[in-house]
Structure formats: structure tokens, C-alpha cells
PDB file of C-alpha atoms in Angstrom:
ATOM      1  CA  MET D1256     130.922 109.438 105.263  1.00  0.00           C
ATOM      2  CA  PHE D1257     128.277 111.564 103.535  1.00  0.00           C
ATOM      3  CA  VAL D1258     129.137 112.089  99.874  1.00  0.00           C
ATOM      4  CA  LYS D1259     127.080 114.981  98.486  1.00  0.00           C
ATOM      5  CA  ALA D1260     125.917 115.112  94.901  1.00  0.00           C
ATOM      6  CA  SER D1261     126.850 118.811  94.894  1.00  0.00           C
ATOM      7  CA  GLU D1262     128.236 121.427  97.265  1.00  0.00           C
ATOM      8  CA  THR D1263     124.836 123.162  97.426  1.00  0.00           C
ATOM      9  CA  VAL D1264     123.242 120.264  99.321  1.00  0.00           C
ATOM     10  CA  THR D1265     122.342 121.208 102.885  1.00  0.00           C
ATOM     11  CA  THR D1266     120.472 119.376 105.648  1.00  0.00           C
ATOM     12  CA  ARG D1267     120.474 122.083 108.325  1.00  0.00           C
ATOM     13  CA  GLY D1268     116.930 122.640 109.603  1.00  0.00           C
ATOM     14  CA  SER D1269     115.574 119.694 107.606  1.00  0.00           C
ATOM     15  CA  THR D1270     113.501 116.816 109.016  1.00  0.00           C
ATOM     16  CA  LEU D1271     115.376 113.524 108.680  1.00  0.00           C
ATOM     17  CA  ILE D1272     113.417 110.300 108.140  1.00  0.00           C
ATOM     18  CA  LEU D1273     115.438 107.100 108.151  1.00  0.00           C
ATOM     19  CA  PRO D1274     114.529 103.400 108.163  1.00  0.00           C
ATOM     20  CA  THR D1275     115.964 100.327 109.779  1.00  0.00           C
ATOM     21  CA  VAL D1276     116.484  97.038 107.983  1.00  0.00           C
ATOM     22  CA  SER D1277     114.048  95.083 110.125  1.00  0.00           C
ATOM     23  CA  ILE D1278     111.409  92.367 109.967  1.00  0.00           C
ATOM     24  CA  GLY D1279     109.347  92.370 106.787  1.00  0.00           C
ATOM     25  CA  ASN D1280     111.475  95.211 105.386  1.00  0.00           C
ATOM     26  CA  VAL D1281     108.464  97.382 106.205  1.00  0.00           C
ATOM     27  CA  PRO D1282     110.437 100.597 106.889  1.00  0.00           C
ATOM     28  CA  GLN D1283     112.340 100.259 103.594  1.00  0.00           C
ATOM     29  CA  LEU D1284     109.120  99.633 101.671  1.00  0.00           C
ATOM     30  CA  GLY D1285     107.525 102.635 103.350  1.00  0.00           C
ATOM     31  CA  MET D1286     110.477 104.776 102.306  1.00  0.00           C
ATOM     32  CA  ASP D1287     110.086 103.504  98.739  1.00  0.00           C
ATOM     33  CA  LEU D1288     106.517 104.814  98.716  1.00  0.00           C
ATOM     34  CA  LEU D1289     107.492 108.207 100.137  1.00  0.00           C
ATOM     35  CA  ILE D1290     110.466 108.748  97.820  1.00  0.00           C
ATOM     36  CA  ASN D1291     108.722 107.613  94.649  1.00  0.00           C
ATOM     37  CA  THR D1292     105.387 109.327  95.285  1.00  0.00           C
ATOM     38  CA  LEU D1293     106.959 112.631  96.341  1.00  0.00           C
ATOM     39  CA  GLN D1294     109.495 112.418  93.475  1.00  0.00           C
ATOM     40  CA  LEU D1295     112.411 113.242  95.766  1.00  0.00           C
ATOM     41  CA  SER D1296     115.887 113.794  94.334  1.00  0.00           C
ATOM     42  CA  ARG D1297     118.937 111.779  95.295  1.00  0.00           C
ATOM     43  CA  VAL D1298     121.326 114.318  96.811  1.00  0.00           C
ATOM     44  CA  GLY D1299     124.064 111.982  97.956  1.00  0.00           C
ATOM     45  CA  ILE D1300     125.076 108.665  99.440  1.00  0.00           C
ATOM     46  CA  ILE D1301     126.528 107.560 102.758  1.00  0.00           C
ATOM     47  CA  ASP D1302     129.590 105.369 102.358  1.00  0.00           C
ATOM     48  CA  ASP D1303     129.828 103.024 105.344  1.00  0.00           C
ATOM     49  CA  SER D1304     131.994  99.910 105.545  1.00  0.00           C
ATOM     50  CA  ALA D1305     129.638  98.359 108.125  1.00  0.00           C
ATOM     51  CA  LEU D1306     127.066  97.586 105.421  1.00  0.00           C
ATOM     52  CA  LEU D1307     126.965  94.738 102.954  1.00  0.00           C
ATOM     53  CA  PRO D1308     127.790  96.067  99.462  1.00  0.00           C
ATOM     54  CA  VAL D1309     124.894  95.950  97.016  1.00  0.00           C
ATOM     55  CA  SER D1310     123.872  97.437  93.692  1.00  0.00           C
ATOM     56  CA  GLY D1311     121.362  96.789  90.934  1.00  0.00           C
ATOM     57  CA  VAL D1312     119.085  98.371  88.389  1.00  0.00           C
ATOM     58  CA  SER D1313     117.348 101.683  89.072  1.00  0.00           C
ATOM     59  CA  ALA D1314     114.757 101.297  91.831  1.00  0.00           C
ATOM     60  CA  PHE D1315     112.679 104.431  91.205  1.00  0.00           C
ATOM     61  CA  ASP D1316     110.683 105.570  88.210  1.00  0.00           C
ATOM     62  CA  HIS D1317     112.190 109.082  88.168  1.00  0.00           C
ATOM     63  CA  ILE D1318     115.828 108.311  89.059  1.00  0.00           C
ATOM     64  CA  PRO D1319     118.122 106.473  86.623  1.00  0.00           C
ATOM     65  CA  SER D1320     120.981 106.068  89.116  1.00  0.00           C
ATOM     66  CA  ARG D1321     121.914 102.611  90.319  1.00  0.00           C
ATOM     67  CA  PRO D1322     121.031 102.001  93.986  1.00  0.00           C
ATOM     68  CA  VAL D1323     123.748 101.579  96.605  1.00  0.00           C
ATOM     69  CA  PRO D1324     123.528 100.474 100.257  1.00  0.00           C
ATOM     70  CA  LEU D1325     122.720 103.896 101.732  1.00  0.00           C
ATOM     71  CA  GLU D1326     121.177 106.734  99.717  1.00  0.00           C
ATOM     72  CA  VAL D1327     120.083 110.236 100.733  1.00  0.00           C
ATOM     73  CA  TYR D1328     117.038 111.857  99.126  1.00  0.00           C
ATOM     74  CA  GLN D1329     115.617 115.323  99.591  1.00  0.00           C
ATOM     75  CA  SER D1330     112.666 117.506  98.645  1.00  0.00           C
ATOM     76  CA  SER D1331     113.314 120.529  96.417  1.00  0.00           C
ATOM     77  CA  ASP D1332     112.903 122.918  99.369  1.00  0.00           C
ATOM     78  CA  ALA D1333     115.248 120.798 101.554  1.00  0.00           C
ATOM     79  CA  LYS D1334     112.501 120.553 104.183  1.00  0.00           C
ATOM     80  CA  TRP D1335     112.501 116.757 104.077  1.00  0.00           C
ATOM     81  CA  THR D1336     115.570 114.525 103.970  1.00  0.00           C
ATOM     82  CA  LEU D1337     114.972 110.793 103.584  1.00  0.00           C
ATOM     83  CA  ILE D1338     117.435 107.928 103.743  1.00  0.00           C
ATOM     84  CA  GLN D1339     116.924 104.637 101.948  1.00  0.00           C
ATOM     85  CA  GLN D1340     118.937 101.662 103.167  1.00  0.00           C
ATOM     86  CA  ARG D1341     119.302  98.767 100.728  1.00  0.00           C
ATOM     87  CA  SER D1342     121.366  96.275 102.723  1.00  0.00           C
ATOM     88  CA  PRO D1343     121.800  95.285 106.376  1.00  0.00           C
ATOM     89  CA  PRO D1344     124.898  95.745 108.534  1.00  0.00           C
ATOM     90  CA  LEU D1345     127.489  92.997 108.508  1.00  0.00           C
ATOM     91  CA  PRO D1346     127.293  90.499 111.397  1.00  0.00           C
ATOM     92  CA  LYS D1347     128.367  92.077 114.697  1.00  0.00           C
ATOM     93  CA  HIS D1348     128.432  95.537 113.070  1.00  0.00           C
ATOM     94  CA  HIS D1349     125.034  96.832 114.216  1.00  0.00           C
ATOM     95  CA  ARG D1350     126.350  99.072 117.005  1.00  0.00           C
ATOM     96  CA  LEU D1351     129.159 100.329 114.791  1.00  0.00           C
ATOM     97  CA  PHE D1352     126.662 101.266 112.084  1.00  0.00           C
ATOM     98  CA  ALA D1353     124.328 102.865 114.643  1.00  0.00           C
ATOM     99  CA  LYS D1354     127.250 104.988 115.841  1.00  0.00           C
ATOM    100  CA  SER D1355     127.942 106.061 112.240  1.00  0.00           C
ATOM    101  CA  MET D1356     124.312 107.117 111.811  1.00  0.00           C
ATOM    102  CA  LEU D1357     124.456 109.021 115.092  1.00  0.00           C
ATOM    103  CA  GLU D1358     127.464 110.966 113.803  1.00  0.00           C
ATOM    104  CA  TYR D1359     125.620 111.712 110.545  1.00  0.00           C
ATOM    105  CA  ILE D1360     122.624 112.994 112.532  1.00  0.00           C
ATOM    106  CA  LYS D1361     124.851 115.241 114.654  1.00  0.00           C
ATOM    107  CA  ALA D1362     126.709 116.643 111.647  1.00  0.00           C
ATOM    108  CA  GLY D1363     123.503 117.208 109.660  1.00  0.00           C
ATOM    109  CA  GLU D1364     122.028 119.701 112.175  1.00  0.00           C
ATOM    110  CA  PHE D1365     118.540 118.392 111.493  1.00  0.00           C
ATOM    111  CA  ASP D1366     115.467 120.063 112.927  1.00  0.00           C
ATOM    112  CA  ARG D1367     113.793 116.712 113.661  1.00  0.00           C
ATOM    113  CA  VAL D1368     114.741 113.041 113.406  1.00  0.00           C
ATOM    114  CA  VAL D1369     112.172 110.322 112.719  1.00  0.00           C
ATOM    115  CA  LEU D1370     113.129 106.641 112.748  1.00  0.00           C
ATOM    116  CA  LEU D1371     110.926 104.069 111.013  1.00  0.00           C
ATOM    117  CA  THR D1372     111.299 100.526 112.296  1.00  0.00           C
ATOM    118  CA  SER D1373     109.389  97.266 112.589  1.00  0.00           C
ATOM    119  CA  SER D1374     109.206  94.662 115.320  1.00  0.00           C
ATOM    120  CA  ASP D1375     108.215  90.996 115.340  1.00  0.00           C
ATOM    121  CA  ALA D1376     104.503  90.841 116.180  1.00  0.00           C
ATOM    122  CA  ALA D1377     104.855  87.210 117.265  1.00  0.00           C
ATOM    123  CA  LEU D1378     107.078  88.330 120.161  1.00  0.00           C
ATOM    124  CA  ARG D1379     105.023  91.331 121.311  1.00  0.00           C
ATOM    125  CA  THR D1380     103.808  91.512 124.887  1.00  0.00           C
ATOM    126  CA  ASP D1381     100.148  91.080 125.791  1.00  0.00           C
ATOM    127  CA  ALA D1382      99.895  94.845 126.256  1.00  0.00           C
ATOM    128  CA  LEU D1383     100.740  95.375 122.584  1.00  0.00           C
ATOM    129  CA  ILE D1384      98.241  92.896 121.138  1.00  0.00           C
ATOM    130  CA  ASP D1385      95.262  95.200 121.598  1.00  0.00           C
ATOM    131  CA  GLY D1386      95.072  98.576 119.912  1.00  0.00           C
ATOM    132  CA  PRO D1387      96.996 100.113 117.010  1.00  0.00           C
ATOM    133  CA  GLN D1388      99.796  98.081 115.478  1.00  0.00           C
ATOM    134  CA  ILE D1389     101.886 101.155 114.743  1.00  0.00           C
ATOM    135  CA  ARG D1390     103.255 102.605 117.956  1.00  0.00           C
ATOM    136  CA  SER D1391     105.545 105.511 118.786  1.00  0.00           C
ATOM    137  CA  ILE D1392     108.617 106.021 120.938  1.00  0.00           C
ATOM    138  CA  SER D1393     109.530 109.630 121.748  1.00  0.00           C
ATOM    139  CA  ILE D1394     112.991 110.435 123.100  1.00  0.00           C
ATOM    140  CA  ASN D1395     114.061 113.892 124.310  1.00  0.00           C
ATOM    141  CA  CYS D1396     111.042 115.214 122.400  1.00  0.00           C
ATOM    142  CA  ASP D1397     109.304 118.370 123.603  1.00  0.00           C
ATOM    143  CA  ASP D1398     107.435 119.136 120.376  1.00  0.00           C
ATOM    144  CA  ARG D1399     103.947 119.512 121.857  1.00  0.00           C
ATOM    145  CA  ILE D1400     102.275 119.866 118.472  1.00  0.00           C
ATOM    146  CA  LEU D1401     103.812 116.610 117.237  1.00  0.00           C
ATOM    147  CA  ILE D1402     102.956 114.772 120.464  1.00  0.00           C
ATOM    148  CA  ASP D1403      99.335 115.967 120.300  1.00  0.00           C
ATOM    149  CA  ARG D1404      99.140 114.861 116.660  1.00  0.00           C
ATOM    150  CA  LEU D1405     100.417 111.396 117.570  1.00  0.00           C
ATOM    151  CA  GLN D1406      97.709 111.098 120.201  1.00  0.00           C
ATOM    152  CA  ALA D1407      95.048 112.298 117.755  1.00  0.00           C
ATOM    153  CA  LEU D1408      96.189 109.629 115.274  1.00  0.00           C
ATOM    154  CA  SER D1409      96.091 106.931 118.000  1.00  0.00           C
ATOM    155  CA  LEU D1410      99.808 106.271 117.552  1.00  0.00           C
ATOM    156  CA  THR D1411      99.996 105.007 121.117  1.00  0.00           C
ATOM    157  CA  ASP D1412     103.259 104.974 123.039  1.00  0.00           C
ATOM    158  CA  PHE D1413     105.086 101.689 122.423  1.00  0.00           C
ATOM    159  CA  GLY D1414     105.546 101.055 126.150  1.00  0.00           C
ATOM    160  CA  GLN D1415     101.966 101.767 127.108  1.00  0.00           C
ATOM    161  CA  ARG D1416      98.660  99.937 127.007  1.00  0.00           C
ATOM    162  CA  ARG D1417      95.879 101.932 125.434  1.00  0.00           C
ATOM    163  CA  GLY D1418      94.325 104.209 128.034  1.00  0.00           C
ATOM    164  CA  VAL D1419      96.802 103.210 130.758  1.00  0.00           C
ATOM    165  CA  ALA D1420      99.587 105.477 131.979  1.00  0.00           C
ATOM    166  CA  ILE D1421     103.086 104.040 131.721  1.00  0.00           C
ATOM    167  CA  ALA D1422     103.672 104.498 135.436  1.00  0.00           C
ATOM    168  CA  ASP D1423     100.625 102.331 136.175  1.00  0.00           C
ATOM    169  CA  ASP D1424     101.319  99.819 133.446  1.00  0.00           C
ATOM    170  CA  MET D1425     104.936  98.884 134.210  1.00  0.00           C
ATOM    171  CA  ASP D1426     107.258  98.753 137.171  1.00  0.00           C
ATOM    172  CA  SER D1427     109.953 101.422 137.394  1.00  0.00           C
ATOM    173  CA  LYS D1428     112.526  99.297 135.555  1.00  0.00           C
ATOM    174  CA  GLU D1429     110.317  98.449 132.602  1.00  0.00           C
ATOM    175  CA  SER D1430     109.033 102.031 132.272  1.00  0.00           C
ATOM    176  CA  SER D1431     112.566 103.197 131.462  1.00  0.00           C
ATOM    177  CA  LEU D1432     113.724 103.490 127.872  1.00  0.00           C
ATOM    178  CA  ALA D1433     115.834 100.369 128.320  1.00  0.00           C
ATOM    179  CA  GLY D1434     112.726  98.449 129.314  1.00  0.00           C
ATOM    180  CA  VAL D1435     110.821  99.761 126.308  1.00  0.00           C
ATOM    181  CA  LEU D1436     113.645  98.940 123.879  1.00  0.00           C
ATOM    182  CA  LYS D1437     113.770  95.363 125.168  1.00  0.00           C
ATOM    183  CA  GLN D1438     110.339  94.911 123.610  1.00  0.00           C
ATOM    184  CA  LEU D1439     111.753  95.570 120.123  1.00  0.00           C
ATOM    185  CA  HIS D1440     112.524  92.331 118.271  1.00  0.00           C
ATOM    186  CA  ALA D1441     114.126  91.924 114.828  1.00  0.00           C
ATOM    187  CA  ALA D1442     114.231  95.731 114.661  1.00  0.00           C
ATOM    188  CA  GLY D1443     117.680  96.205 113.154  1.00  0.00           C
ATOM    189  CA  ILE D1444     119.680  99.053 114.671  1.00  0.00           C
ATOM    190  CA  ALA D1445     116.640 100.602 116.381  1.00  0.00           C
ATOM    191  CA  ARG D1446     117.712  99.576 119.877  1.00  0.00           C
ATOM    192  CA  PRO D1447     121.319 100.854 119.824  1.00  0.00           C
ATOM    193  CA  LEU D1448     120.518 103.981 117.797  1.00  0.00           C
ATOM    194  CA  LEU D1449     117.652 105.095 120.053  1.00  0.00           C
ATOM    195  CA  ASP D1450     119.775 104.393 123.123  1.00  0.00           C
ATOM    196  CA  MET D1451     122.639 106.468 121.691  1.00  0.00           C
ATOM    197  CA  CYS D1452     120.287 109.325 120.789  1.00  0.00           C
ATOM    198  CA  GLN D1453     119.003 109.424 124.354  1.00  0.00           C
ATOM    199  CA  GLU D1454     122.529 109.575 125.746  1.00  0.00           C
ATOM    200  CA  ALA D1455     123.472 112.313 123.264  1.00  0.00           C
ATOM    201  CA  GLY D1456     120.342 114.339 124.070  1.00  0.00           C
ATOM    202  CA  ILE D1457     119.086 114.194 120.471  1.00  0.00           C
ATOM    203  CA  PRO D1458     115.299 114.460 120.041  1.00  0.00           C
ATOM    204  CA  VAL D1459     113.980 111.553 117.989  1.00  0.00           C
ATOM    205  CA  LEU D1460     110.601 110.046 117.219  1.00  0.00           C
ATOM    206  CA  ALA D1461     110.400 106.355 116.305  1.00  0.00           C
ATOM    207  CA  LEU D1462     107.374 104.807 114.630  1.00  0.00           C
ATOM    208  CA  VAL D1463     107.255 101.062 115.225  1.00  0.00           C
ATOM    209  CA  SER D1464     105.227  98.761 112.982  1.00  0.00           C
ATOM    210  CA  LEU D1465     104.317  95.438 114.616  1.00  0.00           C
ATOM    211  CA  VAL D1466     104.325  92.896 111.795  1.00  0.00           C
ATOM    212  CA  ASN D1467     104.843  89.292 110.771  1.00  0.00           C
ATOM    213  CA  GLU D1468     107.168  88.209 107.971  1.00  0.00           C
ATOM    214  CA  GLY D1469     105.421  87.674 104.635  1.00  0.00           C
ATOM    215  CA  ASP D1470     103.685  89.913 102.114  1.00  0.00           C
ATOM    216  CA  ASN D1471     104.190  93.221 103.933  1.00  0.00           C
ATOM    217  CA  ILE D1472     102.978  95.637 101.269  1.00  0.00           C
ATOM    218  CA  ALA D1473      99.864  96.533 103.291  1.00  0.00           C
ATOM    219  CA  ASP D1474     102.030  97.144 106.384  1.00  0.00           C
ATOM    220  CA  ALA D1475     104.284  99.460 104.360  1.00  0.00           C
ATOM    221  CA  ILE D1476     101.290 101.473 103.147  1.00  0.00           C
ATOM    222  CA  LEU D1477     100.012 101.841 106.713  1.00  0.00           C
ATOM    223  CA  LEU D1478     103.448 102.998 107.899  1.00  0.00           C
ATOM    224  CA  ALA D1479     103.725 105.516 105.040  1.00  0.00           C
ATOM    225  CA  ASN D1480     100.250 106.797 105.921  1.00  0.00           C
ATOM    226  CA  ALA D1481     101.245 107.134 109.570  1.00  0.00           C
ATOM    227  CA  VAL D1482     104.471 109.085 109.002  1.00  0.00           C
ATOM    228  CA  ASN D1483     102.796 111.317 106.417  1.00  0.00           C
ATOM    229  CA  ALA D1484      99.897 112.103 108.754  1.00  0.00           C
ATOM    230  CA  ALA D1485     102.134 112.590 111.806  1.00  0.00           C
ATOM    231  CA  LEU D1486     104.534 114.978 110.079  1.00  0.00           C
ATOM    232  CA  GLY D1487     102.194 116.569 107.538  1.00  0.00           C
ATOM    233  CA  ILE D1488     104.570 115.915 104.656  1.00  0.00           C
ATOM    234  CA  ALA D1489     101.973 116.053 101.873  1.00  0.00           C
ATOM    235  CA  THR D1490      98.229 116.602 102.176  1.00  0.00           C
ATOM    236  CA  ASN D1491      97.405 115.971  98.510  1.00  0.00           C
ATOM    237  CA  ILE D1492      98.286 112.274  98.301  1.00  0.00           C
ATOM    238  CA  ASP D1493      95.273 110.214  97.267  1.00  0.00           C
ATOM    239  CA  GLN D1494      97.241 107.072  96.528  1.00  0.00           C
ATOM    240  CA  TRP D1495     100.829 105.976  96.985  1.00  0.00           C
ATOM    241  CA  ARG D1496     102.845 105.231  93.846  1.00  0.00           C
ATOM    242  CA  PRO D1497     104.955 102.077  94.251  1.00  0.00           C
ATOM    243  CA  PRO D1498     108.303 102.218  92.424  1.00  0.00           C
ATOM    244  CA  GLN D1499     109.063  99.990  89.470  1.00  0.00           C
ATOM    245  CA  SER D1500     111.216  97.754  91.664  1.00  0.00           C
ATOM    246  CA  TRP D1501     108.081  96.514  93.432  1.00  0.00           C
ATOM    247  CA  GLN D1502     107.114  94.369  90.473  1.00  0.00           C
ATOM    248  CA  TRP D1503     109.461  91.703  91.870  1.00  0.00           C
ATOM    249  CA  LEU D1504     108.205  91.805  95.482  1.00  0.00           C
ATOM    250  CA  MET D1505     105.559  89.122  95.052  1.00  0.00           C
ATOM    251  CA  PRO D1506     105.726  88.205  91.341  1.00  0.00           C
ATOM    252  CA  ASP D1507     103.346  85.722  89.776  1.00  0.00           C
ATOM    253  CA  ASN D1508     105.893  84.734  87.142  1.00  0.00           C
ATOM    254  CA  VAL D1509     109.522  84.703  88.222  1.00  0.00           C
ATOM    255  CA  PRO D1510     111.961  85.063  85.278  1.00  0.00           C
ATOM    256  CA  SER D1511     113.812  81.823  84.649  1.00  0.00           C
ATOM    257  CA  GLU D1512     116.993  83.867  84.121  1.00  0.00           C
ATOM    258  CA  LEU D1513     117.222  84.294  87.910  1.00  0.00           C
ATOM    259  CA  PHE D1514     117.985  80.606  88.346  1.00  0.00           C
TER     260      PHE D1514
END
């Protein structure tokens, strides 16, 4: 259930960007960079019983509110709506949570939907080893300008070797969306949500970051760069501003009070 901060909040015609809780937490870290750098406002939360409850101190420099599992942020012109997810679904609740997000997408009447996810690079196919390590999956998408921009940015199709057509690269079974989604590993709800969006006829673009678990700050920066360049969110960003919460990502001195 979407709980608005005020009755004036609207998402109709907005572009929705949402992350998955996936390997390296790269999508969440990328969302941190976007929200904090663009100084987006928190316009509501999504209350969903499929998620682990979590809270803590304020995550962003410009927002004093305590974080909760699922938060909705928006630009002042309502052109961009971003979701930050702080905790994963409960065991065996991934499809249930994906269905909840599908209902939120339908009700929001968004102009575009962009999913940020990550996949285990150690389990990638040989075809994915060469070339860019951020790939795209387009479903029900007929936005020619966006597709051309993805090609210009070398955000190669996730189910395609660089320079090789999908039809030539895979057999008919593997060239289907189901075959492509099977190549996603440790990607959170990406598989069920993309599958549901296809069935519902909802256009969605997924950007997939192929990563290993560890210090994934550099991967997050690359993903933020990719989504910003693909969508043209802001052209005046010289450097991303990490939020204050990042000081505990890879700390040199861990406070003894934590133990």
C-alpha cells in the first residue's frame, strides 16, 4: 500500500526508477547516489508485509526522516519518481512482493518504468564475459529514442553477444524472455517482476550490472552513470554525492559500540 506524504503527490506521467535487493547491493547504492545528489524529496512510503522490517538513523544529508523498508522519492516537477528499498523480501515471499510492485506500477500510471538490478558475474555465460558489464533488457518497449540511446551508450542487450543478433546467438528457446531471465543470478525480484510486466503488457527497461560481491562502490557509480545517461535525468552532474550513510560501507575504524 502506497502511503503518500500529502494528497498532492502524483505519479501519473512520471518515470519510475526502482531497484532490486541483489548481489553487491549495487542497485540500492546507485539509488543512494541519485537521490542524494539530485536532492529528491521523500513523498511517501510503500507498506508491504512481504519485506523484513527495518529502520535506523537518517540515510540522506537533506532528509531527517528515519528510513523504512520501502521509500518513494520524487523530483520537484514530479518527472522522476525513485524508490529506495532498504530490506529484502522474507524467505519465499519474492513473487508475492513482485506482485505488489506490479500493482503499484499499474496504479501509478507511470510514463516509463526502469528497473535497476545486479547479477552474479561469476555465473555469467561466456557471451557476457566480453563487452560492457552493464547490460539492458527491454520488455514491451517501443521507445525508439531510448533504444537508440542505449545502443549509443553500448548498453548491449543482456541476451546478446556484442555485434551478434539474438536470433543468431541463441536457439529459439533461449532467445525468449524466459531464456534471458534464466541468466540472471542473485538478482532479487528481477526475474518474477520482469516476467509479470511482460504478461501485463507493461513497458519496462532493466539495466543489469554484472558484479562480484565485495566493495561495490565503483559498480554503483557506473550504474548511476548509466541510468543518468540513458534517461537524461541531469546533465550538470560532475560528481556524485554519496549520502552520509556511506561512511559505514567500508569503514577503516568500526565503532566498538556495534559489538
